[in-house]
Coordinates of C-alpha atoms and ligand atoms in Angstrom, one line a residue:
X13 CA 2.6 61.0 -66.4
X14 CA -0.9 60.2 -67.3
X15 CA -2.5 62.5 -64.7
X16 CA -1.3 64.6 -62.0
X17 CA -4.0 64.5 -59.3
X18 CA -6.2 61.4 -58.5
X19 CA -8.9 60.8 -61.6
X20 CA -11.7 61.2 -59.7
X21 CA -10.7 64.3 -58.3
X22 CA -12.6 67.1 -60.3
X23 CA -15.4 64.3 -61.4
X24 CA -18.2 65.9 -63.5
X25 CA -21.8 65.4 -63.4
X26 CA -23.3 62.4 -65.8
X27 CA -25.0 65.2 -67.6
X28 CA -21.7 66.8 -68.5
X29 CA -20.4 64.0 -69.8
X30 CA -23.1 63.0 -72.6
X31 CA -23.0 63.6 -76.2
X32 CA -25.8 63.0 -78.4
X33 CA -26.3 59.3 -80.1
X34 CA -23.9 57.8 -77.0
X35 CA -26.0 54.9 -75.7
X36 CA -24.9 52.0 -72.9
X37 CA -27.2 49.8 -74.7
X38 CA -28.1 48.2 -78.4
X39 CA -31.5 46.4 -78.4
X40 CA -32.7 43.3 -81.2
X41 CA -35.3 44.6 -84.2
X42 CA -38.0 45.1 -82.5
X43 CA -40.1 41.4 -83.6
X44 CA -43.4 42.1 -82.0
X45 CA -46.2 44.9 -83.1
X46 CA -45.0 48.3 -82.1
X47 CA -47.6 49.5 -79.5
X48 CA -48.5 53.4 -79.3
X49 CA -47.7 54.1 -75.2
X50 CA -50.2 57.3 -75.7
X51 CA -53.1 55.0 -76.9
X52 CA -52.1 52.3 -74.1
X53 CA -51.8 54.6 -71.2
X54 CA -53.5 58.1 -72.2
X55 CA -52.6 60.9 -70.4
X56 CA -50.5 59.1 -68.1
X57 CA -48.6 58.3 -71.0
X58 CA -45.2 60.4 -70.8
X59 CA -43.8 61.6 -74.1
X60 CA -41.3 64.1 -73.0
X61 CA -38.4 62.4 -70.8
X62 CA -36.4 65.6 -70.1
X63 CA -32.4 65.7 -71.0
X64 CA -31.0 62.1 -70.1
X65 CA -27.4 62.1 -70.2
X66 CA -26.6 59.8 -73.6
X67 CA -23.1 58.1 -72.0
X68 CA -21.4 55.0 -73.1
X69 CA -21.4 51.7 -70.6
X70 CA -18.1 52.1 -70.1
X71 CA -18.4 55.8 -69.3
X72 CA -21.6 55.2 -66.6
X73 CA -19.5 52.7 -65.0
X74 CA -16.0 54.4 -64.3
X75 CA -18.2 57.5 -63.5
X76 CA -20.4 55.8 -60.9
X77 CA -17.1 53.6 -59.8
X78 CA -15.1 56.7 -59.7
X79 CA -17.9 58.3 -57.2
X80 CA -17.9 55.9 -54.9
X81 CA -14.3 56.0 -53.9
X82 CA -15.4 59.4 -52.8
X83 CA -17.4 58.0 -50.0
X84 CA -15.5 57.0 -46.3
X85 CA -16.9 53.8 -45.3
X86 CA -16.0 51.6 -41.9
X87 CA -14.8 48.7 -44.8
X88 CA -11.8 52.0 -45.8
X89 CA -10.9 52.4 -41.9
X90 CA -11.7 53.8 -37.8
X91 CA -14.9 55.6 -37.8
X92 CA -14.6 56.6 -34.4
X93 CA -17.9 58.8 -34.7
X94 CA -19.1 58.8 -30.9
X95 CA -22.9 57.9 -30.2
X96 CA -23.2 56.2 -33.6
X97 CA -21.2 53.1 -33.6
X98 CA -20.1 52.4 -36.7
X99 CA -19.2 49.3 -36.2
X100 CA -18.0 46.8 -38.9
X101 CA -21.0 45.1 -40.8
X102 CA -20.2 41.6 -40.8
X103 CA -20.5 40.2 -44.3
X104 CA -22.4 36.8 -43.2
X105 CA -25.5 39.2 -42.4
X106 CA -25.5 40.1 -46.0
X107 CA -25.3 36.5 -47.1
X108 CA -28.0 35.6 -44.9
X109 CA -30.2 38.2 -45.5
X110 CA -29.8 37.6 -49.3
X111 CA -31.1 34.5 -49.1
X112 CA -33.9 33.9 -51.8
X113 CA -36.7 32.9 -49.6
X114 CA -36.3 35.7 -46.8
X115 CA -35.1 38.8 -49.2
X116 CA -38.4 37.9 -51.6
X117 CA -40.7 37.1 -48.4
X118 CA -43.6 38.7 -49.4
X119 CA -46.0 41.0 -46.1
X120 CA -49.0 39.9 -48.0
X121 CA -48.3 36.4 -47.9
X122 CA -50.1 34.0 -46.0
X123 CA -49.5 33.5 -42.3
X124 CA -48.8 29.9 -43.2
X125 CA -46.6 30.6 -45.7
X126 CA -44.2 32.9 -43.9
X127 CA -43.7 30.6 -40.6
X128 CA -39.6 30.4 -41.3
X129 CA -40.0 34.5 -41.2
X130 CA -42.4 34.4 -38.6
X131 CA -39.9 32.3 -36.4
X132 CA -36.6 34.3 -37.2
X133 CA -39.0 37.5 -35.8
X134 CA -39.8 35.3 -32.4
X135 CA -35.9 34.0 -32.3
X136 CA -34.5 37.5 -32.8
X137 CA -37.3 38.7 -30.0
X138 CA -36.3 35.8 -27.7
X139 CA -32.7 37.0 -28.0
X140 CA -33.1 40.7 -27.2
X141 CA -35.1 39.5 -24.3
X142 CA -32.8 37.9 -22.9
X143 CA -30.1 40.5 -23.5
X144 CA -31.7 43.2 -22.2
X145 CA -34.2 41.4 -19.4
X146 CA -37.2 42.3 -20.3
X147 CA -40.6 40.8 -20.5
X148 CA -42.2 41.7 -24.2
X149 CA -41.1 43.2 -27.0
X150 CA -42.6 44.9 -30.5
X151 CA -39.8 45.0 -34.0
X152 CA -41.9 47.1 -35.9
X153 CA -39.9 50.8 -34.9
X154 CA -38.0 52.0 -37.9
X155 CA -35.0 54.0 -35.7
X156 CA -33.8 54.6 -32.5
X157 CA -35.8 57.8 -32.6
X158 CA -39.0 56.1 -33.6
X159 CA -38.6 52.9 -30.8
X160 CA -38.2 56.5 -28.0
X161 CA -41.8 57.7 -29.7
X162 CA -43.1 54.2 -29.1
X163 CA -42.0 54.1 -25.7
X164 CA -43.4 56.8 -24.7
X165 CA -46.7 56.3 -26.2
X166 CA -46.6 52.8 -23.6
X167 CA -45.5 54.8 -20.6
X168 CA -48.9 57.3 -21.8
X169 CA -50.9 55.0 -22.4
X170 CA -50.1 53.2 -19.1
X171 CA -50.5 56.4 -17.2
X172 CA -53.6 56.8 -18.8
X173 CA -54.9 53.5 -17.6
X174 CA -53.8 54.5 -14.3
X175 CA -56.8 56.9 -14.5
X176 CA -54.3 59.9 -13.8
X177 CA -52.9 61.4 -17.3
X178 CA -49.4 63.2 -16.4
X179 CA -47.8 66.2 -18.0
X180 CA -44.2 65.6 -17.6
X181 CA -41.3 63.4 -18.5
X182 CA -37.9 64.3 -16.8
X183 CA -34.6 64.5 -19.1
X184 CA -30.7 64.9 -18.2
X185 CA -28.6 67.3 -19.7
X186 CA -26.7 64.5 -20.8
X187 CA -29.8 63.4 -23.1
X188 CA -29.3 62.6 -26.4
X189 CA -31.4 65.5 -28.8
X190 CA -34.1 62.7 -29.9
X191 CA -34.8 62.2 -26.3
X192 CA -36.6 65.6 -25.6
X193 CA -38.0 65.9 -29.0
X194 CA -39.8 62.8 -28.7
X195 CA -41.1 63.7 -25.3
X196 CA -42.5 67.1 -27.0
X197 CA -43.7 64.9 -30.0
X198 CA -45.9 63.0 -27.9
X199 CA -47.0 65.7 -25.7
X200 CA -45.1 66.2 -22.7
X201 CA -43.7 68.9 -20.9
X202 CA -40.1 68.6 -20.8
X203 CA -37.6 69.1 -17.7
X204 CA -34.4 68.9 -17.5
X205 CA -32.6 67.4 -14.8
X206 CA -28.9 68.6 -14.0
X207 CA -25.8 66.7 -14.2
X208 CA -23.5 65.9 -11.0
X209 CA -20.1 67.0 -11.5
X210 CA -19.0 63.1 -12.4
X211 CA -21.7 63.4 -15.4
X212 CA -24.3 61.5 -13.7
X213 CA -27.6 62.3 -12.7
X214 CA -27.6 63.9 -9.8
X215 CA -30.0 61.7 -7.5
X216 CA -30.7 64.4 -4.9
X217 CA -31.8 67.1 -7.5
X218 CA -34.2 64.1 -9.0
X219 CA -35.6 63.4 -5.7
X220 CA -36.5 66.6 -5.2
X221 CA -38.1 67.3 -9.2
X222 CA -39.8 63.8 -9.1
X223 CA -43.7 64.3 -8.1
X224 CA -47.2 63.0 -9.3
X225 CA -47.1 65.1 -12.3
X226 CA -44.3 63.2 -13.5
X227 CA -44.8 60.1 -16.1
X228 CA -41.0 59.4 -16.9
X229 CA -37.7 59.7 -17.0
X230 CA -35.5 59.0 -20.0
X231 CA -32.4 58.3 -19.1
X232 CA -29.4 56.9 -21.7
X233 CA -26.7 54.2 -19.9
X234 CA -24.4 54.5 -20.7
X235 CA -25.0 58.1 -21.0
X236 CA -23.7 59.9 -23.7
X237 CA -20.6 60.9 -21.6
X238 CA -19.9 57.3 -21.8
X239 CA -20.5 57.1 -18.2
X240 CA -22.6 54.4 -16.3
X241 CA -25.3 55.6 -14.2
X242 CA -23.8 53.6 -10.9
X243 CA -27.2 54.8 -9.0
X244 CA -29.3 53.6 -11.6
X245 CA -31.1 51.4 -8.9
X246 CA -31.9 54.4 -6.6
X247 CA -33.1 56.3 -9.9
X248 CA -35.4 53.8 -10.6
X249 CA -36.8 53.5 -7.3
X250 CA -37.6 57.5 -6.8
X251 CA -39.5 57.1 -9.9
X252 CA -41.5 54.3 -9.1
X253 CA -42.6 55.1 -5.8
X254 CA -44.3 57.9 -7.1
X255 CA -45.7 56.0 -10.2
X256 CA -43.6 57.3 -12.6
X257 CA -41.9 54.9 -15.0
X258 CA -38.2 54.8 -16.9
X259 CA -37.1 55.1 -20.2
X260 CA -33.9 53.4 -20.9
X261 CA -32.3 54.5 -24.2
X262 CA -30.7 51.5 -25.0
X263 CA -28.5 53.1 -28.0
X264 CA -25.8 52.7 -26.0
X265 CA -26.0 48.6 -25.4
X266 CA -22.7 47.6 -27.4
X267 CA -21.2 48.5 -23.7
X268 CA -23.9 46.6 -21.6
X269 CA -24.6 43.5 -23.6
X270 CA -23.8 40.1 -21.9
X271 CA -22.6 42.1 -19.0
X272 CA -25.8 43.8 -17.4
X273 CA -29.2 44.1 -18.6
X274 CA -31.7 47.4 -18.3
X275 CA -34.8 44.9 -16.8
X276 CA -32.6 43.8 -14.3
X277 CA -31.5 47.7 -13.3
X278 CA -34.9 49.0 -13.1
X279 CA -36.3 50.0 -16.4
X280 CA -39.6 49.1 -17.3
X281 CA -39.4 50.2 -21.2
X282 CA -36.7 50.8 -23.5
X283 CA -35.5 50.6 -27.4
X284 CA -32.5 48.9 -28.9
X285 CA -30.8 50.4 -31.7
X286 CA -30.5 47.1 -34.3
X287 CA -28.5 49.7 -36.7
X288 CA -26.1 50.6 -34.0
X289 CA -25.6 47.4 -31.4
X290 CA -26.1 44.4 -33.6
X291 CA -24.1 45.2 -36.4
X292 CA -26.8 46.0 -39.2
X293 CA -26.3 48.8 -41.7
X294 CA -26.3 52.4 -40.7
X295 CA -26.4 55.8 -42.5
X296 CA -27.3 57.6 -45.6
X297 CA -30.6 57.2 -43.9
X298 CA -31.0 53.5 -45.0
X299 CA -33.6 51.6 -43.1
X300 CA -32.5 50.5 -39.1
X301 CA -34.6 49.2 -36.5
X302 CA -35.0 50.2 -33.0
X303 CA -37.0 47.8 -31.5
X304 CA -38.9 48.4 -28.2
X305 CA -38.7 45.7 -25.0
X306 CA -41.1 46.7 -21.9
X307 CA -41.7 45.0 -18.7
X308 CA -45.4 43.4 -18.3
X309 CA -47.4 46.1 -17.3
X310 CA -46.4 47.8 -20.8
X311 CA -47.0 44.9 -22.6
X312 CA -51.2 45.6 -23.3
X313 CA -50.1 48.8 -25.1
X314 CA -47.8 47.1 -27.2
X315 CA -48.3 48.1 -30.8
X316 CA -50.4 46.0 -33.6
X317 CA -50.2 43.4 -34.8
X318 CA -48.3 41.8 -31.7
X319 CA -46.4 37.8 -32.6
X320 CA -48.2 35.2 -31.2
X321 CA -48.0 31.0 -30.8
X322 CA -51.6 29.4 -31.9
X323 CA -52.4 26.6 -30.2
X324 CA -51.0 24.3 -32.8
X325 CA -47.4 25.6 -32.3
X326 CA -47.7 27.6 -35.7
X327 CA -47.2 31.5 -35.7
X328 CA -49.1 34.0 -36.4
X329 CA -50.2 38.4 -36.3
X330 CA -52.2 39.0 -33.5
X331 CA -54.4 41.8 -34.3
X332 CA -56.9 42.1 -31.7
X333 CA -55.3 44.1 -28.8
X334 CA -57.7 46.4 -27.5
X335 CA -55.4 48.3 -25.2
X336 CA -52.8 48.5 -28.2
X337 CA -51.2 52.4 -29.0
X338 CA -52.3 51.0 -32.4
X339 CA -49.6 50.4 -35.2
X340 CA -46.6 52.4 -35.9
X341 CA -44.9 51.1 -39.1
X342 CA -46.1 49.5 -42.4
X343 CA -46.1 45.8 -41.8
X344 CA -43.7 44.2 -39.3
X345 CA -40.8 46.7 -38.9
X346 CA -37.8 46.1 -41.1
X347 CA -37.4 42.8 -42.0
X348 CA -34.1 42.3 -43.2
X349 CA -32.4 44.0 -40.7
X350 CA -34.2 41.4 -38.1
X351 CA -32.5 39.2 -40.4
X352 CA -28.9 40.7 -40.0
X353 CA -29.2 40.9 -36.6
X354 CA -29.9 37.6 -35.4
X355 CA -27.2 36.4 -37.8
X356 CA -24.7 38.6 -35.9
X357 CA -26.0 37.3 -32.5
X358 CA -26.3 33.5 -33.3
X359 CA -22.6 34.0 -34.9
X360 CA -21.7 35.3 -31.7
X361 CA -23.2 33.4 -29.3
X362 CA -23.2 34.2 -25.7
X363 CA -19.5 34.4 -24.9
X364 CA -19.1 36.5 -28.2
X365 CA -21.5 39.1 -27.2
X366 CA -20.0 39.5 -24.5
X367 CA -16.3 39.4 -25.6
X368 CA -17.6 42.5 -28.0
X369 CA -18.9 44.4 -25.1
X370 CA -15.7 44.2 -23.2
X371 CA -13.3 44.7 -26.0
X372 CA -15.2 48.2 -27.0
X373 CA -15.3 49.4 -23.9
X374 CA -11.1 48.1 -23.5
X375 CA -11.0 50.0 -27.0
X376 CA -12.6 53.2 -25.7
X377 CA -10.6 53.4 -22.5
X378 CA -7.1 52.4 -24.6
X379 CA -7.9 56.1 -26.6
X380 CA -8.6 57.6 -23.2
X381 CA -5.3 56.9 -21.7
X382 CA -3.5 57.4 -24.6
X383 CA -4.9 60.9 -25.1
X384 CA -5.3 62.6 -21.9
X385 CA -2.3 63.9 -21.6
X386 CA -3.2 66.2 -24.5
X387 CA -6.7 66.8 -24.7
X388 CA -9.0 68.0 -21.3
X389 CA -11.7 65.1 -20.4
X390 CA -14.3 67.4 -18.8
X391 CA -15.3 64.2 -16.8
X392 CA -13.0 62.0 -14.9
X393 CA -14.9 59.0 -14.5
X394 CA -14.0 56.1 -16.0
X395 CA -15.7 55.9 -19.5
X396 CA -17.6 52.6 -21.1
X397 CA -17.8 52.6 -24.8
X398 CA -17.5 56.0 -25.9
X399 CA -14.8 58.8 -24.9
X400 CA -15.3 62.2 -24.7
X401 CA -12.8 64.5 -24.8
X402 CA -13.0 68.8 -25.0
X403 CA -10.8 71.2 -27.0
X404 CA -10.5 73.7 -23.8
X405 CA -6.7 73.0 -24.4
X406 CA -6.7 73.6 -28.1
X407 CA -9.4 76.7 -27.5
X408 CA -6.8 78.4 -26.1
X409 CA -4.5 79.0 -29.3
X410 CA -8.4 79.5 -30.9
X411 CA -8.8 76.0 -32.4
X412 CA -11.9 74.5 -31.5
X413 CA -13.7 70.7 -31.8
X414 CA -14.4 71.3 -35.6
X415 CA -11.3 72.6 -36.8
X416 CA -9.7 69.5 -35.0
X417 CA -12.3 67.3 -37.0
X418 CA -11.8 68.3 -40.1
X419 CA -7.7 68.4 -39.6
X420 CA -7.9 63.8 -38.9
X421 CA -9.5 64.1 -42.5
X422 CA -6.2 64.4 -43.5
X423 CA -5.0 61.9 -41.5
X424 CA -7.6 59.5 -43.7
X425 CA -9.9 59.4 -40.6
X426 CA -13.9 60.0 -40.2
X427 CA -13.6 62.8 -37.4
X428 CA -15.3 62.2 -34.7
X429 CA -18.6 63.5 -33.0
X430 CA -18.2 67.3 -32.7
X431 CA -19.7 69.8 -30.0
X432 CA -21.9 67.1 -28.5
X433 CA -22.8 66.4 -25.7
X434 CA -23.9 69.5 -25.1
X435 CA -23.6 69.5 -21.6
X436 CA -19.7 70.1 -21.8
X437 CA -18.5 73.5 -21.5
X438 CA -18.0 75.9 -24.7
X439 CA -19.5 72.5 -27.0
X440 CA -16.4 71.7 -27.2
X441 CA -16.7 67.8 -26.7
X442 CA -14.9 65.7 -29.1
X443 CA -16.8 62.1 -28.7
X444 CA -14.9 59.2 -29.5
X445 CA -16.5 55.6 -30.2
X446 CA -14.3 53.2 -31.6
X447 CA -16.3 50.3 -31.0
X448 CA -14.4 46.5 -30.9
X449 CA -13.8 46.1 -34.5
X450 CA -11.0 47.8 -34.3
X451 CA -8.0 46.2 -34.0
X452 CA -4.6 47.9 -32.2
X453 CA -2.9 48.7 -35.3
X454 CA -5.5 51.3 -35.9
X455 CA -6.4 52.8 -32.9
X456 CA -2.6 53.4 -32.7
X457 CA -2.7 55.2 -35.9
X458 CA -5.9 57.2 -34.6
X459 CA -4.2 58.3 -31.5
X460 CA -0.9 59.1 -33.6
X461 CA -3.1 61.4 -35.7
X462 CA -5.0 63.2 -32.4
X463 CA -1.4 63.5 -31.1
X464 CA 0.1 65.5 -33.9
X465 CA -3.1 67.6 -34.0
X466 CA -2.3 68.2 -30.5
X467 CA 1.2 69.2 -31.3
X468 CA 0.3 71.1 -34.4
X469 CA -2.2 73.4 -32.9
X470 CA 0.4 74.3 -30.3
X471 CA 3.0 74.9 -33.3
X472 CA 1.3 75.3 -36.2
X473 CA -2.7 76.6 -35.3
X474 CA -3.1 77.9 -39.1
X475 CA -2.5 74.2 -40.4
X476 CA -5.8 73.5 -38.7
X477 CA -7.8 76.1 -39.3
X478 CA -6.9 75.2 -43.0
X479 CA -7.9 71.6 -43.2
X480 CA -8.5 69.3 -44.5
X481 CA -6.1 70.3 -47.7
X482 CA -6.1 67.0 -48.9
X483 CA -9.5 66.5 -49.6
X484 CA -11.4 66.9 -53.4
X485 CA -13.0 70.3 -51.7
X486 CA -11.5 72.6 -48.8
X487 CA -13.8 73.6 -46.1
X488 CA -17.2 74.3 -46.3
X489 CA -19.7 76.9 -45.1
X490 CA -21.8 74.2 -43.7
X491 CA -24.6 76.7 -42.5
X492 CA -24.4 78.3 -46.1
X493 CA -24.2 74.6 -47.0
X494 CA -27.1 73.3 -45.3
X495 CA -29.6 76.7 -45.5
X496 CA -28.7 77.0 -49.2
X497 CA -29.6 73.7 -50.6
X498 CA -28.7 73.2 -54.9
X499 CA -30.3 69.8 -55.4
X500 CA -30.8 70.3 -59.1
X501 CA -28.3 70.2 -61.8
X502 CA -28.8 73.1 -64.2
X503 CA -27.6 73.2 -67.7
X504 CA -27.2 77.0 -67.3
Ligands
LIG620 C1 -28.2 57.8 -27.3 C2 -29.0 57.8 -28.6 N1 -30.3 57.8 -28.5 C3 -31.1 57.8 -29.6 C4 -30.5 57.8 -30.9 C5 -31.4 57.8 -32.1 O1 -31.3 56.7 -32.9 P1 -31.7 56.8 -34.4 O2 -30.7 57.7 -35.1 O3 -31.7 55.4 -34.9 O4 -33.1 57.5 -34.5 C6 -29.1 57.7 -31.0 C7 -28.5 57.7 -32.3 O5 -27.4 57.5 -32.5 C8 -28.4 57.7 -29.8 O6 -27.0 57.7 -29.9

């Protein structure tokens, strides 16, 4: 036998690998005049390079190969991490954004020069529009997080044109954690508004909390329970007649799109998450898009520049907005993931988007059947695209969400979203997304994985509190991990 565990198993660094004279490379005789870098550059010349690690090609490749089999990916299998939907990343967006004359699009470039990228940003606007009912739109927010900040910095600014400045912007328990700290970030006082037992907001309690002083409400639906907001038209209205505005966190469109839209239900601003809902690349921190729609009364504030028509039918940057917020990203926003996304949509089409909508909200529900006669669900309403379950079951044999988490590892799954919400008792929710790219055959392996959990914490509890054993490391101290940070490889 050649080796007894998987080669990549106890990988080393680069560093450890190198031994002196190794190269990956063999340059010509140099034929030119040898320039002195010291008398080119000066100071900025740098003579001292620090210890590179002197590898063969061969080495640096199996080593870098070998290192990313370590990673889980959704093209490996089910990443069924609630509130993030990981869903499958077609590979046509990657063709299309590849293409030579959008990936090498230059932002300085003349206006009349970059009408074909000019157009895909007005397409792609026209699109999310119409999916979400709104009037006007801006690309430029970089994140989910960063489209809530521009929101809010409308609704202030509106307020503020209103003559009357006000403190506070209302937030369910169910809120996702950007939610409140983008409220602080720009300002507000935050209160919280309580859940009904069914997970939604409880409309008496907001009638009562809604007043003058109020700008806002930010509400997520589907909520991060998973749950519509069925009053969604009352909520609106409290807030309106008393000049307040709402805040949609549209994070949670892959279970409204094609079937209901947030201008329609009442809200007068919200963001999309492009990363999340139309397919383009998320996490590692790689660049997303959370673009921000608004009804016309917002659309004044709208941050610079703003697209435009000119007369002549051309495109262009509209930079004179004197009511703007003023800008919020470099540029345009991220480019290429406008690029991805309209490629998902226009592959799509309408009766796609929709098919997508109803078969991740089918898949969520499919896990929620399958699994409730083993794990609690806190809240009995029927869920959309997300499920979430709690370990109150499980708690009782002293197993709790993380444990269960870290035991599908095993099972070759990404766990699922742990302890959040918060709102569910102990934070003990297990959230479940599996969005619609996945097919039966693997939500059937998912749920036979969360059944033997199940059965093994009633039997075997110590198996759990063990995993994952199959894994390169065993369990870590994450808040050792995470408040004792080594991000420097030391010889000694
Ligand atoms: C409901 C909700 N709101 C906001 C966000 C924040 O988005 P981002 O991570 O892109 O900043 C997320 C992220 O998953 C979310 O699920």
């Amino acid at each position: 036998m050649k080796v007894r565990t998987h080669i990549s198993r106890d990988e080393g660094l680069i560093f450890e690998r190198s031994s002196p004279g190794k190269a990956a490379y063999k340059l010509p005789q140099l034929d030119v005049p040898d320039v002195d870098a010291g008398k080119l550059l000066g100071a900025s010349a740098r003579q001292d390079l620090g210890a590179m690690p002197e590898v063969s090609e061969l080495e640096i490749i199996r080593h870098f190969t070998r290192l990313s089999t370590w990673n889980y990916a959704i093209d490996l299998g089910m990443y069924p991490l609630g509130s993030c939907t990981m869903k499958y990343n077609a590979r046509v967006n990657e063709v299309v954004a590849r293409l030579g004359g959008l990936a090498e699009a230059h932002p300085y470039q003349p206006e009349k020069v970059s009408q074909g990228a000019l157009r895909i940003m007005r397409l792609l606007s026209d699109y999310l529009l119409d999916i979400t009912g709104m009037d006007a739109i801006t690309l430029q927010p970089a994140a989910g997080a960063h489209g809530e900040m521009t929101g809010l910095l409308l609704i202030r600014s509106y307020q503020e044109s209103k003559g009357k400045p006000r403190k506070k912007i209302l937030i369910p328990d169910s809120a996702h954690g950007t939610n409140p700290a983008t409220a602080a970030i720009c300002g507000y006082q935050i209160e919280n508004l309580k859940s009904n037992s069914e997970g939604m907001v409880d409309v008496a309690a907001l009638a009562a909390q809604m007043n003058e002083d109020v700008a806002g409400m930010m509400l997520t639906n589907p909520n991060t329970l998973g749950i519509f907001e069925e009053e969604i038209h009352k909520i609106a209205d409290l807030l309106h007649a008393k000049g307040g505005l709402l805040y949609v966190d549209g994070a949670n469109m892959n279970a409204l799109v094609g079937k209901t839209r947030p201008g329609d239900f009442g809200a007068d601003v919200m963001h999309l998450n492009l990363h999340k809902t139309f397919s383009t690349p998320h996490g590692g921190g790689g660049p997303g898009s959370g673009p921000v729609a608004c009804k016309k009364i917002l659309e004044p504030f709208l941050p610079v520049p703003v697209l435009a028509a000119k007369p002549d039918g051309s495109l262009a940057l509209d930079y004179e907005r004197p009511q703007s917020i003023g800008r919020v990203k470099a540029f345009y926003g991220n480019f290429g993931m406008f690029v991805r996304a309209l490629a998902y949509i226009m592959a799509n089409g309408c009766d796609g988007l929709r098919q997508t909508t109803e078969d991740a909200v089918l898949n969520a529900n499919y896990i929620r059947k399958k699994l409730e006669d083993v794990y609690e669900l806190p809240y009995k309403s029927p869920c959309m695209h997300e499920v979430v379950f709690s370990h109150k079951l499980q708690a009782a044999k002293g197993i709790k969400t993380g444990d269960i988490a870290k035991r599908l590892i095993d099972y070759g799954f990404h766990p699922y979203t742990t302890a959040f919400p918060l709102i569910v008792a102990d934070h003990g929710a297990m959230m479940i997304e599996p969005t619609e790219s996945e097919p039966r055959e693997e939500l059937d392996l998912f749920i036979a994985a969360m059944r033997a959990i199940a059965r093994e914490a009633a039997e075997e509890p110590q198996l759990i509190r063990d995993a994952p054993t199959t894994t390169r490391i065993a369990r870590l101290d994450e808040a050792r991990a995470a408040r004792n940070l080594i991000l420097r490889w030391k010889k000694d």
